[in-house]
mmCIF file of C-alpha atoms and ligand atoms in Angstrom:
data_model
loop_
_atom_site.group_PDB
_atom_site.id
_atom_site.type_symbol
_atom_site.label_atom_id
_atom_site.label_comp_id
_atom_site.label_asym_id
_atom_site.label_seq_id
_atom_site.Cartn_x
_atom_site.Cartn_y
_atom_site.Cartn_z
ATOM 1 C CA UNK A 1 -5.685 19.794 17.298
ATOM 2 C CA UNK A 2 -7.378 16.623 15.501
ATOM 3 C CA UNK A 3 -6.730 13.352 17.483
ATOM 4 C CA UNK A 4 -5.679 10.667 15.821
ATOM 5 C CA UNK A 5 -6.094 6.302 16.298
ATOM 6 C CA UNK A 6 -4.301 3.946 14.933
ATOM 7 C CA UNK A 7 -6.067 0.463 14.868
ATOM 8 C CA UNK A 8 -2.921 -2.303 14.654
ATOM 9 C CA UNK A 9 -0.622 -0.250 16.332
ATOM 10 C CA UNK A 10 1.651 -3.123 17.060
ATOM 11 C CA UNK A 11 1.952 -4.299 13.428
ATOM 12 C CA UNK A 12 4.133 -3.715 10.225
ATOM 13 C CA UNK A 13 2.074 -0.933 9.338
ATOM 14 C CA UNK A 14 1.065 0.652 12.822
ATOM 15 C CA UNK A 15 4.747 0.834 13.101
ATOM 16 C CA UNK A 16 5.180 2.967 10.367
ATOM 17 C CA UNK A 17 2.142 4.936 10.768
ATOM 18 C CA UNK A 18 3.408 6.138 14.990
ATOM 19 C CA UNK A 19 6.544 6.905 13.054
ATOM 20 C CA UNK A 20 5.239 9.321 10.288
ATOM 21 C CA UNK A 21 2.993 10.849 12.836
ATOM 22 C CA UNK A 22 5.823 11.979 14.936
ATOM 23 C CA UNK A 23 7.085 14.366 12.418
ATOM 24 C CA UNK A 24 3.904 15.307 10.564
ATOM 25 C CA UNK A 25 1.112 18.181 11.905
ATOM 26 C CA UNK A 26 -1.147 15.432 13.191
ATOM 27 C CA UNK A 27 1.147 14.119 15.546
ATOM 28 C CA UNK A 28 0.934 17.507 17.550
ATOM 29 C CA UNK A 29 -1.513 15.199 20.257
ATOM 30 C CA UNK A 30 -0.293 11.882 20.384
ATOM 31 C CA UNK A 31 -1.935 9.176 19.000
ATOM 32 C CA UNK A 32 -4.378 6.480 21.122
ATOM 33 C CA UNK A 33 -2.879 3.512 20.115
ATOM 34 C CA UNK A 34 -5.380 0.319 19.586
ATOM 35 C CA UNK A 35 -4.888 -3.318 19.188
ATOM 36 C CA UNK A 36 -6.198 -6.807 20.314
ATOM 37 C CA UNK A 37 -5.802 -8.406 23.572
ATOM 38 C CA UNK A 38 -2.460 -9.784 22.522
ATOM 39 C CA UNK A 39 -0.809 -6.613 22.058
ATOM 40 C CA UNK A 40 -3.408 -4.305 24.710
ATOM 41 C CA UNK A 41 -1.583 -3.201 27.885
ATOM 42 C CA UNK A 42 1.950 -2.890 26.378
ATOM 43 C CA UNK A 43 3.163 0.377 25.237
ATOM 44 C CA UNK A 44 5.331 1.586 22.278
ATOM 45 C CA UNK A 45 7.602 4.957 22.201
ATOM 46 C CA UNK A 46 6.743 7.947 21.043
ATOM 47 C CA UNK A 47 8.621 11.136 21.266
ATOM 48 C CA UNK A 48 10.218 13.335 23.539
ATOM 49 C CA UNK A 49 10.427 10.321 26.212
ATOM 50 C CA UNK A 50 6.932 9.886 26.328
ATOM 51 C CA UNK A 51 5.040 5.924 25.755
ATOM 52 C CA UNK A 52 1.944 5.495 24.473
ATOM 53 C CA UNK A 53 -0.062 2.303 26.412
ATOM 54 C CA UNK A 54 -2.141 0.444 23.430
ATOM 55 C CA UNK A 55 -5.807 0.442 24.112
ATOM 56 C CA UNK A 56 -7.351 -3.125 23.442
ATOM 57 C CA UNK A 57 -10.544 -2.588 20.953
ATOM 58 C CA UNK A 58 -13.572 -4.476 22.603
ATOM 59 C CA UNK A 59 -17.068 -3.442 23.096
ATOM 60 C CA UNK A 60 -16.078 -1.145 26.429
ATOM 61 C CA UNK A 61 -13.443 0.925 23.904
ATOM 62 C CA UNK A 62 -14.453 4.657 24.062
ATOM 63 C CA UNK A 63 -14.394 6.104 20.576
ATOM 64 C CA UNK A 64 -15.411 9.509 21.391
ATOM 65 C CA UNK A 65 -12.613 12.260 20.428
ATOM 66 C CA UNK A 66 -10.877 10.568 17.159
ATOM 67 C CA UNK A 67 -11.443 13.114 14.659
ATOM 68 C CA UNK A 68 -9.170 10.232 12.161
ATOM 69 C CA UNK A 69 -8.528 6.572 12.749
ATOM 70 C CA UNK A 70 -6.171 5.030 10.781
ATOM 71 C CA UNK A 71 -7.054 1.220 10.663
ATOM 72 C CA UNK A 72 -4.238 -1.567 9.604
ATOM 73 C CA UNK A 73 -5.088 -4.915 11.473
ATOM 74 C CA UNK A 74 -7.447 -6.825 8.909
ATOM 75 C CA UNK A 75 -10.271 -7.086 6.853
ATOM 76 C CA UNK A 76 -12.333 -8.824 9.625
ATOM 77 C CA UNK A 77 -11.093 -6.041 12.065
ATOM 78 C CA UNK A 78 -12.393 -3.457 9.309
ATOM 79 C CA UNK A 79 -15.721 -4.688 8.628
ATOM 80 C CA UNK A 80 -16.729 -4.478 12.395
ATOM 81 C CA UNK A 81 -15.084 -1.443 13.879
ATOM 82 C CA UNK A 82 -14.409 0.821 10.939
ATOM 83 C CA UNK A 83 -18.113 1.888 11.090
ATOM 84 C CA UNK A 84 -18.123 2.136 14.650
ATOM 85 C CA UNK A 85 -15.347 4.540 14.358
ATOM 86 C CA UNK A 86 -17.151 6.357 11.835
ATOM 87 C CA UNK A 87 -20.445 6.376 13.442
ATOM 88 C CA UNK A 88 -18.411 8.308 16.587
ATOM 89 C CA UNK A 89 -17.439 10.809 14.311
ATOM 90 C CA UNK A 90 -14.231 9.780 12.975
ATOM 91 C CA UNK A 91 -12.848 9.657 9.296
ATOM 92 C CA UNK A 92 -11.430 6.188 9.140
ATOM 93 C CA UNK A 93 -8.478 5.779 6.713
ATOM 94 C CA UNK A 94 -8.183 1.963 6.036
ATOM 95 C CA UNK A 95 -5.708 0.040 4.962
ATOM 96 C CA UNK A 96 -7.178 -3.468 4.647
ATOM 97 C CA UNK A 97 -9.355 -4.839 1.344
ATOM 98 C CA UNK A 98 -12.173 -4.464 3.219
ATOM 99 C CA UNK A 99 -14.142 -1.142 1.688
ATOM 100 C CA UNK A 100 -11.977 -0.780 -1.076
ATOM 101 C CA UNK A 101 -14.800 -1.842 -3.984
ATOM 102 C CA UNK A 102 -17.308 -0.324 -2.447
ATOM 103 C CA UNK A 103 -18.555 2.300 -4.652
ATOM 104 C CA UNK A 104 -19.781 5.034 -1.433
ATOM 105 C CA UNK A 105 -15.847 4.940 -0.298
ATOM 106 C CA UNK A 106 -13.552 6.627 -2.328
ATOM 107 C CA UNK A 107 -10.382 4.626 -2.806
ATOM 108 C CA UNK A 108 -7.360 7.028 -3.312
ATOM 109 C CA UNK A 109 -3.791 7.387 -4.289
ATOM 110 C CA UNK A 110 -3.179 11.729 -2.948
ATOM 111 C CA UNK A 111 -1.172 11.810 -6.383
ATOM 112 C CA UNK A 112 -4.131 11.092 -8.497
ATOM 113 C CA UNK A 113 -7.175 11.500 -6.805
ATOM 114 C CA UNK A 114 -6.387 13.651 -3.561
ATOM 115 C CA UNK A 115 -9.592 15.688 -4.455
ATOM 116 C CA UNK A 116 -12.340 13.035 -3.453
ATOM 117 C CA UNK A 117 -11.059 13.160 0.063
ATOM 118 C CA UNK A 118 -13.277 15.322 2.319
ATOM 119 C CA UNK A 119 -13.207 16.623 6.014
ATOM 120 C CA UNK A 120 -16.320 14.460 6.912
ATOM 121 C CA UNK A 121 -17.089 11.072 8.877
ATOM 122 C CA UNK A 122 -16.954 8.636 7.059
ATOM 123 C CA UNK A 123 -14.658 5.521 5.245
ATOM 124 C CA UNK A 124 -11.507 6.283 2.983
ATOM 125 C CA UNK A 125 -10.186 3.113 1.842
ATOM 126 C CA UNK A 126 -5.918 3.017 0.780
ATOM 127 C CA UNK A 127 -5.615 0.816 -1.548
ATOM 128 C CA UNK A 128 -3.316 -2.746 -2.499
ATOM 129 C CA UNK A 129 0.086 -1.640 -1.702
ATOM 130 C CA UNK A 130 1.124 -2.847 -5.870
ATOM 131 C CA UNK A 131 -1.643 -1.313 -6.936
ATOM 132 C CA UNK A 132 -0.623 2.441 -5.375
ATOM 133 C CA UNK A 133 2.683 1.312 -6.621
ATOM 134 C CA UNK A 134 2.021 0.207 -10.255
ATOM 135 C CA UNK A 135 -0.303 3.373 -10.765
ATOM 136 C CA UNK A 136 2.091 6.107 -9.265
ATOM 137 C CA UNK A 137 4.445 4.881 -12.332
ATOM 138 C CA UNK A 138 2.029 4.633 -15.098
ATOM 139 C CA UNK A 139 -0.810 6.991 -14.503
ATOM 140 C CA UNK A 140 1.342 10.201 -15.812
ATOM 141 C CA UNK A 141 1.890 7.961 -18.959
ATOM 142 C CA UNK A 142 -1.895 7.884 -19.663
ATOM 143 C CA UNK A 143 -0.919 11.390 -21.463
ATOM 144 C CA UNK A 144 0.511 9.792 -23.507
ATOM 145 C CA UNK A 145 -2.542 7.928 -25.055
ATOM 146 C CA UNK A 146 -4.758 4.926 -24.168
ATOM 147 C CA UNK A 147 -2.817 1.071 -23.285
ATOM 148 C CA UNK A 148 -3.270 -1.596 -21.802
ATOM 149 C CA UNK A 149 -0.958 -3.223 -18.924
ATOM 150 C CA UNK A 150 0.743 -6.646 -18.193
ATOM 151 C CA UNK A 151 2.350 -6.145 -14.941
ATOM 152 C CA UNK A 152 4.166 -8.691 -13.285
ATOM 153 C CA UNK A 153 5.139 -8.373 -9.288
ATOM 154 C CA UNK A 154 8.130 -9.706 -7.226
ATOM 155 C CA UNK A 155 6.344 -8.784 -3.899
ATOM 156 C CA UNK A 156 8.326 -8.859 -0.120
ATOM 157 C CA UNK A 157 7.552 -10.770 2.486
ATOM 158 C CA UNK A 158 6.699 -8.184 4.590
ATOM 159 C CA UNK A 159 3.421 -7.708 2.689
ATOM 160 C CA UNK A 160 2.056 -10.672 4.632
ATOM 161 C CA UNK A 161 2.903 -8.421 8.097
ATOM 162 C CA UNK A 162 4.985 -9.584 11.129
ATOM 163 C CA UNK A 163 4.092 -13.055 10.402
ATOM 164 C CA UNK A 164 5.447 -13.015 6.518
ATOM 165 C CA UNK A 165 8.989 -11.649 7.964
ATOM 166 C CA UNK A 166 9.095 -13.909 10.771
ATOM 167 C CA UNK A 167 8.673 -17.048 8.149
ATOM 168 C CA UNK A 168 11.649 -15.856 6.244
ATOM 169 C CA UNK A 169 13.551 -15.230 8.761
ATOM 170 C CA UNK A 170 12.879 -18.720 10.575
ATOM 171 C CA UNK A 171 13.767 -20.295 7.528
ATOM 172 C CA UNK A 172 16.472 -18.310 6.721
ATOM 173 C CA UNK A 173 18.313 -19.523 10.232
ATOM 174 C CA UNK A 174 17.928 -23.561 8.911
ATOM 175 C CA UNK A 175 14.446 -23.806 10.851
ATOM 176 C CA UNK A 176 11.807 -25.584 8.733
ATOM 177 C CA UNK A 177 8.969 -24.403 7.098
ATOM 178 C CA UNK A 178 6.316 -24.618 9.381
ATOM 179 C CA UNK A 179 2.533 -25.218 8.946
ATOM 180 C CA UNK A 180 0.414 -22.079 9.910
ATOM 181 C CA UNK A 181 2.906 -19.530 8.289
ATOM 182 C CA UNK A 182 0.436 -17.352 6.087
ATOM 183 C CA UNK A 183 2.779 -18.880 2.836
ATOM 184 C CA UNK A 184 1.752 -21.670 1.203
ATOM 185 C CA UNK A 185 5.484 -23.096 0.104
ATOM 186 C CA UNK A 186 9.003 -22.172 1.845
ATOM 187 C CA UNK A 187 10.361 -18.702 0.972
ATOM 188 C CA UNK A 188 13.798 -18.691 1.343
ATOM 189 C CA UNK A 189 15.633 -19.794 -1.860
ATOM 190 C CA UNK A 190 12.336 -20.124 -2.815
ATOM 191 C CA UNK A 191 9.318 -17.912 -4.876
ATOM 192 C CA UNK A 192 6.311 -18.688 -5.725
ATOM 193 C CA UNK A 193 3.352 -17.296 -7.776
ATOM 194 C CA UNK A 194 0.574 -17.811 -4.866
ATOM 195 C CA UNK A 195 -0.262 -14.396 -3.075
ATOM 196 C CA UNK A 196 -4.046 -14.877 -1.748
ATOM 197 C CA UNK A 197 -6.353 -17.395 -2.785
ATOM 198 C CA UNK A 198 -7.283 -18.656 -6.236
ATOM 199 C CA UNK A 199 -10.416 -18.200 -7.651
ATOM 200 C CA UNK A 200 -12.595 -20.054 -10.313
ATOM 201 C CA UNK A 201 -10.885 -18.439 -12.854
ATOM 202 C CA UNK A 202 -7.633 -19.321 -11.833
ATOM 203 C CA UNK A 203 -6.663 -15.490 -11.110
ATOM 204 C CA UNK A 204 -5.715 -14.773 -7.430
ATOM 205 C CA UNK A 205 -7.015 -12.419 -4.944
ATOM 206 C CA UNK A 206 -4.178 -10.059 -5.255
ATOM 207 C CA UNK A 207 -3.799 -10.431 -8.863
ATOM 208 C CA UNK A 208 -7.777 -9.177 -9.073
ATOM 209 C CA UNK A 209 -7.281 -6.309 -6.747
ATOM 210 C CA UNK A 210 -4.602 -4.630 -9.075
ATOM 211 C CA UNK A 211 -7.062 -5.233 -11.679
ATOM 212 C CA UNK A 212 -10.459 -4.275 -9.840
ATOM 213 C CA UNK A 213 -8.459 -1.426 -7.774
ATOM 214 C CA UNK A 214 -6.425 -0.017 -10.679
ATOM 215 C CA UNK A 215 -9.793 0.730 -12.706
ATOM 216 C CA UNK A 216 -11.546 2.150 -9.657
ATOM 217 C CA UNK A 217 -9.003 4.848 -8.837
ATOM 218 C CA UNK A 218 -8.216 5.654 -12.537
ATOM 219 C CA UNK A 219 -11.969 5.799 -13.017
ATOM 220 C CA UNK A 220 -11.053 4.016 -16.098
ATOM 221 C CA UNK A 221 -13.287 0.875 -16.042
ATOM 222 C CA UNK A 222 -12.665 -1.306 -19.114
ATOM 223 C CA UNK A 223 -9.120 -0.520 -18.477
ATOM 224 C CA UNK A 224 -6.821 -4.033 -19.573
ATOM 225 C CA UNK A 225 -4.915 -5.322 -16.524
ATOM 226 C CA UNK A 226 -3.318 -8.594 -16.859
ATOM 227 C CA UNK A 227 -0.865 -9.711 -13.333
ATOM 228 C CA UNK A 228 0.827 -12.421 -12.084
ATOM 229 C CA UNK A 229 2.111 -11.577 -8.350
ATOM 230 C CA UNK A 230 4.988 -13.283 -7.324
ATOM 231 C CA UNK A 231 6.012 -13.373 -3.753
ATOM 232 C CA UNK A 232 9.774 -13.481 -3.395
ATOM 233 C CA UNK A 233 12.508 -14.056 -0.496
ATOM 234 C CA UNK A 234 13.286 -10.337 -0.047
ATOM 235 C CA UNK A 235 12.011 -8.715 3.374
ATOM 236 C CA UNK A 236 11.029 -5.358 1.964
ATOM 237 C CA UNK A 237 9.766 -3.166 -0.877
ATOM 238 C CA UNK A 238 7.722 -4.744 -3.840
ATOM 239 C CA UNK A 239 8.840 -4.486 -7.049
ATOM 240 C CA UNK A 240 7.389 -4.687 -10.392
ATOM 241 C CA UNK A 241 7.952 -5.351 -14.285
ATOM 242 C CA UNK A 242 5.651 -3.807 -16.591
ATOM 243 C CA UNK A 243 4.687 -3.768 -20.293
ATOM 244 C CA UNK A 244 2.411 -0.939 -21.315
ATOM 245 C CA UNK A 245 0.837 -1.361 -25.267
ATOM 246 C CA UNK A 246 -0.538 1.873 -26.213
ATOM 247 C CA UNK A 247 -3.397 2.094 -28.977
ATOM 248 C CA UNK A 248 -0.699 4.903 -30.907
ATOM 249 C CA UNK A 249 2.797 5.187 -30.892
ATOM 250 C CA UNK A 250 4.235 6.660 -27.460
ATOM 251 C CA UNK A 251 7.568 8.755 -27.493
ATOM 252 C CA UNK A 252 10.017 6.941 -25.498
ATOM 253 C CA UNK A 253 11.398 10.529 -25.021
ATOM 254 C CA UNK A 254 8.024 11.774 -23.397
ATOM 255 C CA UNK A 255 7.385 8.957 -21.481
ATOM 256 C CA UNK A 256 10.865 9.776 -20.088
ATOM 257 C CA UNK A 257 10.106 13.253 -19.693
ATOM 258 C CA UNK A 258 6.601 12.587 -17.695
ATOM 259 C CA UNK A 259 7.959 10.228 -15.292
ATOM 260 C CA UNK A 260 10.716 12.890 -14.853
ATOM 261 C CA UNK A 261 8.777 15.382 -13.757
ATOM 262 C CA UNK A 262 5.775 13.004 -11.880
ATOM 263 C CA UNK A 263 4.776 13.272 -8.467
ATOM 264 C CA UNK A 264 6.125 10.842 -5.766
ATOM 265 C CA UNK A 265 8.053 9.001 -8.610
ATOM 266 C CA UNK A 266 12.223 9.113 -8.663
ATOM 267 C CA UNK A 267 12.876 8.034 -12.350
ATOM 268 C CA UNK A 268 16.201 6.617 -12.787
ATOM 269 C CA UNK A 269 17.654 7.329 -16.435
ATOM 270 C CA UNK A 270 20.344 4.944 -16.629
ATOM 271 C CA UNK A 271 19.434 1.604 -17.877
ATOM 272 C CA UNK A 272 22.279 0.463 -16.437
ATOM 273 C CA UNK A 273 21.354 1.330 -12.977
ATOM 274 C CA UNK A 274 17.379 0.102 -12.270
ATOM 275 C CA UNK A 275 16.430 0.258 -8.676
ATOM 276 C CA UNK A 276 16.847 -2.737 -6.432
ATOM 277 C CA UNK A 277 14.354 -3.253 -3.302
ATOM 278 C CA UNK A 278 17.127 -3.806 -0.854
ATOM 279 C CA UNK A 279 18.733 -0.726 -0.958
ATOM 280 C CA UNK A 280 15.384 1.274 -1.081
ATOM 281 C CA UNK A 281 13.631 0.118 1.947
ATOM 282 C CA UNK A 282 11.784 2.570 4.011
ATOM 283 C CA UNK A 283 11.879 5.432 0.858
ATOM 284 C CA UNK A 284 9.450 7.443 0.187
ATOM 285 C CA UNK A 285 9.133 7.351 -3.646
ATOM 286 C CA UNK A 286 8.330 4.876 -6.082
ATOM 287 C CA UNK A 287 11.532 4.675 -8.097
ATOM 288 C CA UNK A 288 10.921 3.454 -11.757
ATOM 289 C CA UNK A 289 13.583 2.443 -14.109
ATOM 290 C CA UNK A 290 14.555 0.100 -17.229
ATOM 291 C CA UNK A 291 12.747 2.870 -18.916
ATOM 292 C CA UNK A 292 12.764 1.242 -23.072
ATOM 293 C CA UNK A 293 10.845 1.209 -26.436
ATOM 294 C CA UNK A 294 9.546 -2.317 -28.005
ATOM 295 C CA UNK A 295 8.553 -0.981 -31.027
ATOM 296 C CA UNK A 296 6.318 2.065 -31.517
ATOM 297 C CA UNK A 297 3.377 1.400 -29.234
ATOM 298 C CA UNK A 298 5.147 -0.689 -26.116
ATOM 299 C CA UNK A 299 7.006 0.640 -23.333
ATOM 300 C CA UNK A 300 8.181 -1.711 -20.669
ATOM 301 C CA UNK A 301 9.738 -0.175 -17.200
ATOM 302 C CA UNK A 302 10.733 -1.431 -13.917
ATOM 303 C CA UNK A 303 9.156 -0.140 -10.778
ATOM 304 C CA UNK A 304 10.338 -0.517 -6.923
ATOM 305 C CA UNK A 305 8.346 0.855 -3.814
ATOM 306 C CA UNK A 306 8.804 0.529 -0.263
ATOM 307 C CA UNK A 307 5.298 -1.422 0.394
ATOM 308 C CA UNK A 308 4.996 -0.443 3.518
ATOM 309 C CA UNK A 309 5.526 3.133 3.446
ATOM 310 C CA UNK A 310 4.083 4.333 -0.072
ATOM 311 C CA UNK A 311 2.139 1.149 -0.514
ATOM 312 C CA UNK A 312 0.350 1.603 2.816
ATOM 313 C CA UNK A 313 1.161 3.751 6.016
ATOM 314 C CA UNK A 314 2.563 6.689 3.881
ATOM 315 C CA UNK A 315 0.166 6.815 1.726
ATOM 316 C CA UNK A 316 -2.431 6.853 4.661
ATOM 317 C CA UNK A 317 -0.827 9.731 6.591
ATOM 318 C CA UNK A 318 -0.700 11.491 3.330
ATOM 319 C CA UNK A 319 -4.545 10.815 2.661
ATOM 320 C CA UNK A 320 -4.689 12.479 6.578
ATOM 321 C CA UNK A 321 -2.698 15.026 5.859
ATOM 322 C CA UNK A 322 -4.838 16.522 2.882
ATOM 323 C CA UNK A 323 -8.206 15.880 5.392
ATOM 324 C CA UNK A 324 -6.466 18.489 7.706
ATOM 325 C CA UNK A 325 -6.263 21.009 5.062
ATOM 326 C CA UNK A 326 -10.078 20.446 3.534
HETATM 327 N N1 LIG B 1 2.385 -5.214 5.300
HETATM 328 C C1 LIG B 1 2.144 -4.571 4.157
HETATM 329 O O1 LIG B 1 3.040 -4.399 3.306
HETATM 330 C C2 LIG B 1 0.771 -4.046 3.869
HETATM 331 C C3 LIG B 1 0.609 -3.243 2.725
HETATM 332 C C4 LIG B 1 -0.662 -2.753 2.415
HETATM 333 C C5 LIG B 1 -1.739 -3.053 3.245
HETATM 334 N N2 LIG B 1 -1.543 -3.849 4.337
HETATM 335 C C6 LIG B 1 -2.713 -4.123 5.171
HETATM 336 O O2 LIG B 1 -2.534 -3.472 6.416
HETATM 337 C C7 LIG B 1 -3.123 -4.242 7.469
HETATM 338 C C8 LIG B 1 -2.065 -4.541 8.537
HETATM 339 O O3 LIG B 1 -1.002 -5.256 7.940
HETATM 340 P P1 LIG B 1 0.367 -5.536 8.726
HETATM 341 O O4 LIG B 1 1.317 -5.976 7.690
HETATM 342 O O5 LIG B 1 0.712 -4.391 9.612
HETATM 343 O O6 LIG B 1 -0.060 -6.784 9.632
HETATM 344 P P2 LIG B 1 0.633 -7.323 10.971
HETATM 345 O O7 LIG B 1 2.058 -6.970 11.030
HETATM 346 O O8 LIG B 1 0.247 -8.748 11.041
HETATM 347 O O9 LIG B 1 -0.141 -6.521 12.131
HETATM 348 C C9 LIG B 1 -1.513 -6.728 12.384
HETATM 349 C C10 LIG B 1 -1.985 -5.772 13.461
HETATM 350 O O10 LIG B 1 -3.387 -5.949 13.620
HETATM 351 C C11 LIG B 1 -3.683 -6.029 15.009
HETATM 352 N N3 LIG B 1 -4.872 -6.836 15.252
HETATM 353 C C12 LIG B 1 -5.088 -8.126 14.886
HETATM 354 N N4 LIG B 1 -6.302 -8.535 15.332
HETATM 355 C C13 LIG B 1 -6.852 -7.475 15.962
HETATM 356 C C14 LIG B 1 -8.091 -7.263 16.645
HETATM 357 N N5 LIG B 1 -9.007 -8.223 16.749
HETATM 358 N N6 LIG B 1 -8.320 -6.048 17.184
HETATM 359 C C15 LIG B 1 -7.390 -5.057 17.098
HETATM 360 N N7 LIG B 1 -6.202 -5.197 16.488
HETATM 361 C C16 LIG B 1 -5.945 -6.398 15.923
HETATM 362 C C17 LIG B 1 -2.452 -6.673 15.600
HETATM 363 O O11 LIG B 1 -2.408 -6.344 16.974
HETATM 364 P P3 LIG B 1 -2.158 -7.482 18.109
HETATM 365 O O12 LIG B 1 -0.696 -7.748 18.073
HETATM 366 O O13 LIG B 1 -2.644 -6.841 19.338
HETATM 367 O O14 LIG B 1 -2.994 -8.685 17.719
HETATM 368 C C18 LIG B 1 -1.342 -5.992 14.815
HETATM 369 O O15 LIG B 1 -1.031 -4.747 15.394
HETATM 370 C C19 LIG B 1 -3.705 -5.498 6.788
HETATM 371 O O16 LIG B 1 -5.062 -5.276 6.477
HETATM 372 C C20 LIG B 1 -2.887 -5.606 5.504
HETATM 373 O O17 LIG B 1 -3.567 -6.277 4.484
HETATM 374 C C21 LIG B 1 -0.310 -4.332 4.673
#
């Protein structure tokens, strides 16, 4: 049986990850939980009564045995042990920005392109949790012709981990907004249209990776992305509003029927009755709605996703799961 790692255990994401694993093949050995000193030494449940004791990851940690290490702690963590993992013989699944451009790691989404992931060592990159989110909804509409994509996100607060919730909540129970929370402005009663730094052109850091990212896994690279990410006072699932212009007239009746019958997607018919992030946290599909015509070459739709689960930790497991069957 393939042992697993989780790097982060203690986090947003390792959270989700020790969950999934309890119920899916790979969680037949329990997992060897890893984190940083702050975290090391404590242990989290697992099943069946049993706790797992998190490992700290320093220069001592043996890697020998993890046949996959699932990595969600940061970038920084990435870049130093993700190759140390893979050097030991691992297949690191990560969920950081770290490898995700790099053209020798395949960055994948199992709905669209589970086939570049192989049983071998090596780097997998999962990619921006809107990103996995945006494309689930509108890669089955690429049937429908060539277009171009303005897609606008309302992202939780989660998506900035532990610390993102805990700001909301602070502020949320009349304490201030505090210097060294990872926003920039206060979040509750608040938004604001600031997620990662700003470069020279004025786009953000998230805005370019669902531009960058959404090319690289559709292999479609003069693709035309255009994003403004908006982080909002909600704790959980991202959503997003998005305006497709096609190069031909496309069917509101076959878009409908594609996002019907797509994979991982719920598609809810009623206008009437879009999907709302509250009620969907910790889902499993990406649940599109406002499904309507603006004219004969734009379709605009809503999309919601539990960015945690799909957007990351499920979407890892699932990458996992299809290694175990290659
Ligand atoms: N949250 C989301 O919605 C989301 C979505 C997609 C991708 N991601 C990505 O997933 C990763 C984790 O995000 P998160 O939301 O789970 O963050 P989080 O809640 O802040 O958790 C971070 C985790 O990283 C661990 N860590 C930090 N420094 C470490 C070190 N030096 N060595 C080992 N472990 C270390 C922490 O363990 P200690 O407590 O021991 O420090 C903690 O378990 C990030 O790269 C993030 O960008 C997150």
């Amino acid at each position: 049986m393939p042992t697993v790692a989780i790097v982060g255990a203690s986090g947003c994401v390792g959270e989700e990850l020790i969950d999934l694993l309890r119920s899916s093949p790979l969680g037949e050995t329990p997992p060897r939980l890893f984190g940083s000193s702050r975290s090391a030494g404590s242990s989290l449940p697992w099943k069946d009564g049993v706790e797992l004791v998190i490992e700290e990851l320093h220069d001592g940690a043996d890697l020998a045995g993890v046949d996959v290490a699932l990595f969600s702690a940061s970038g920084a963590v990435s870049r130093e042990w993700a190759p140390r993992f893979a050097a030991a013989g691992a297949t690191v699944i990560d969920n950081s920005s770290a490898f995700r451009l790099d053209p020798a790691v395949p960055l994948v989404v199992p709905e669209i392109n589970g086939d570049l992931v192989k049983r071998e060592p090596g780097i997998i990159a999962n990619p921006n949790c809107s990103t996995i989110l945006l494309l689930l909804a509108i890669a089955p509409l690429r049937r429908l012709g060539s277009f171009g994509v303005v897609a606008d996100t309302y992202q939780a607060v989660s998506g900035a981990g532990r610390a993102g919730l805990d700001a909301l909540v602070r502020e949320r129970e009349g304490g201030g907004f505090e210097a060294g929370n990872p926003f920039p402005f206060p979040i509750e009663g608040n938004l604001f249209p600031l997620i990662g730094d700003v470069g020279e052109d004025g786009v953000t850091t998230e805005e370019r990776k669902m531009v960058d990212e959404s090319r690289k896994i559709l292999d479609w690279p003069d693709l035309r992305v255009h994003t403004t990410c908006v982080r909002v006072p909600v704790e959980r699932c991202h959503s997003i509003a998005v305006t497709l212009s096609f190069d031909a007239p496309a069917p509101l009746e076959e878009a409908a029927s594609l996002l019907r019958e797509a994979a991982g997607v719920v598609f809810a018919a009623d206008p009437s009755e879009p999907p709302t992030p509250g009620p969907l946290a910790r889902t499993h599909p990406v649940h599109v709605g406002r499904l309507r015509a603006a004219g004969e070459r734009v379709l605009q739709l809503w999309v919601v996703g539990d960015q945690i689960l799909k957007g990351a930790a499920l979407n890892a497991v699932q990458i996992a799961e299809l290694w175990r069957t290659r």
